[in-house]
């Protein structure tokens, strides 16, 4: 067996980013992701890469914008309130088609909320989050190993699509430790050349990076082009399924909620209830096919989230009355227990 | 086989380190393991806890609601967590600091004079390892030897001078 | 015959969209001439602001990026930190630099980012149609100070060079005006110096250029120049404010 190390989720993200050749990290303190900023302040400097503790999350995302437009891999991390501040920059990056990785270690909201893990930012992450008609790719790992792996893929996906990629975890995943295999095989993508960067026009004509399209029809055309790109992202949909084939009810959950659902599934199966699980790993694009396929024989779905119903809307949209869609969630940092979920399953069946 | 434990005490009693040693040793014995700490404002007021799950299968939720075992190094932790222990579960208390009744007759209670034994070894900070030693003896999920190695690894070069006393404390706890 | 007039390579051959008498065109040219004279066109990355200069990438003949309103110093930081041997400058209005972008400005300056800032102070928000700016003079009428700026309501005009001068990371600050030939030559000298400070890796440099906005001031171009001389310069004195190069 490969050598494993015990690692915190937040740190695994940092180490994965470093392995993916992230050249610059910009952050601003906020719980529960401070250990990542602290870790990067040491590691990036040791590696002679760029680390800055910025004056705000707004500045941090704009520093990512600057680093990314030179072709360097860059990232920032924060938690919910700070991610709100980054939305301006994320929208500009989407408009300018700049790659970059943004980690959201979600906490309870709205407002200052609390610092418990939560999943209240699903809408914000999957709908674009800032102003304008755009999307970001959203990845939702559910283990420390997957955090380490997916952050590496996130940089590839950002470069592949020239688009910001959001990694959506929460306080629990960020703070927990699990064994990580640092040599784990990670999917590698075929990447286009970066023939759009600004690094001085020594060997070519000057270039510009912009999201401003004032000529009549130009912005419409640009938005159509972005739209086509978002559609293409479907080729990189990721989803985990467990025991769907014989299931009488399927749980749908992402991130930490999926972990609780896995416990609930084990518990329920011990009691003879045939429970399956679909875990979207890409939240945008959303794994429509997998869910649709399940509706062919499953007539009951239970969506479990740490909010009062966000992803459930996407599930309902896809299922479109082909099966019953139920919801169980707790807001404000409340984490359901496996027993609660099994009770809910029994109530539904 | 799955074992879920909550370790709790004052900040400064080395709660997180205890949990980390346990989780590390579980990893070394090729078990699935999760470690989830209390963090941030939860830590204000001076108490800390961490939840460890060790299993031969994949682990779902890392949050422990109904633990198989509790290791309580101070009174507030014993008060808070004892009622959560599963039936027939295990309560280990640092009886140097925890004097109250557990109020439960359906669990096994082990009293360890952890702080006192640690003071006898010359450093009361190793009370955590005394308690961990007696936990391992009760639960038998990991080899004492593995924990000793994990201690060495985690203390590293910088704290090499602390390895001996920590291992001694662990073994004394185990021998009780 | 000796050729004394050259085409500025760092400027594209296009018509600028600025109003008659606007200072932006002159300042663009001074920046472009400086870049040519220093021979750095091929390693320069400029950052256009949100403001009247938002189209600067259509005018400058080198790499130029857009930045969100007020964020150029942060974007410049990102670029310069990964490409320290390139020349990076921002070009910002008063609203961009010292209203919405105050934090980014102060902290890039304080970190001593080795970048150059060309700060165009026209006492007004030009692009959005003449609202009050942080530098709008007391008594000056704008569309949002219809009775003239009243310090009891809107506070005082900010002197950016003086404000920044106490910061450790700041190397060079000078205030100039593009009013007449003499001042324009001085402005050019200051801009060149600021870029030189960056080339010498000496830290943060900023040149504040007092500039006219005849359209939003409701004056003709000649009156606008007089307005700078009579009203702006007394409040925003010209000269070097800090030089530790
Ligand atoms: C977040 C945001 N708020 C407001 C605006 C609208 N806006 C565009 S330019 C500008 C002010 C420009 O004034 P200044 O920076 O002084 O530059 P000038 O146009 O005078 O050259 C404003 C408020 C914007 N683009 N973005």
Coordinates of C-alpha atoms in Angstrom, one line a residue, chain A residues 81 135 276 328:
Chain A
X81 CA -18.6 36.2 3.8
X135 CA -21.1 30.2 -14.7
X276 CA -28.9 4.1 -2.8
X328 CA -34.3 17.0 4.4

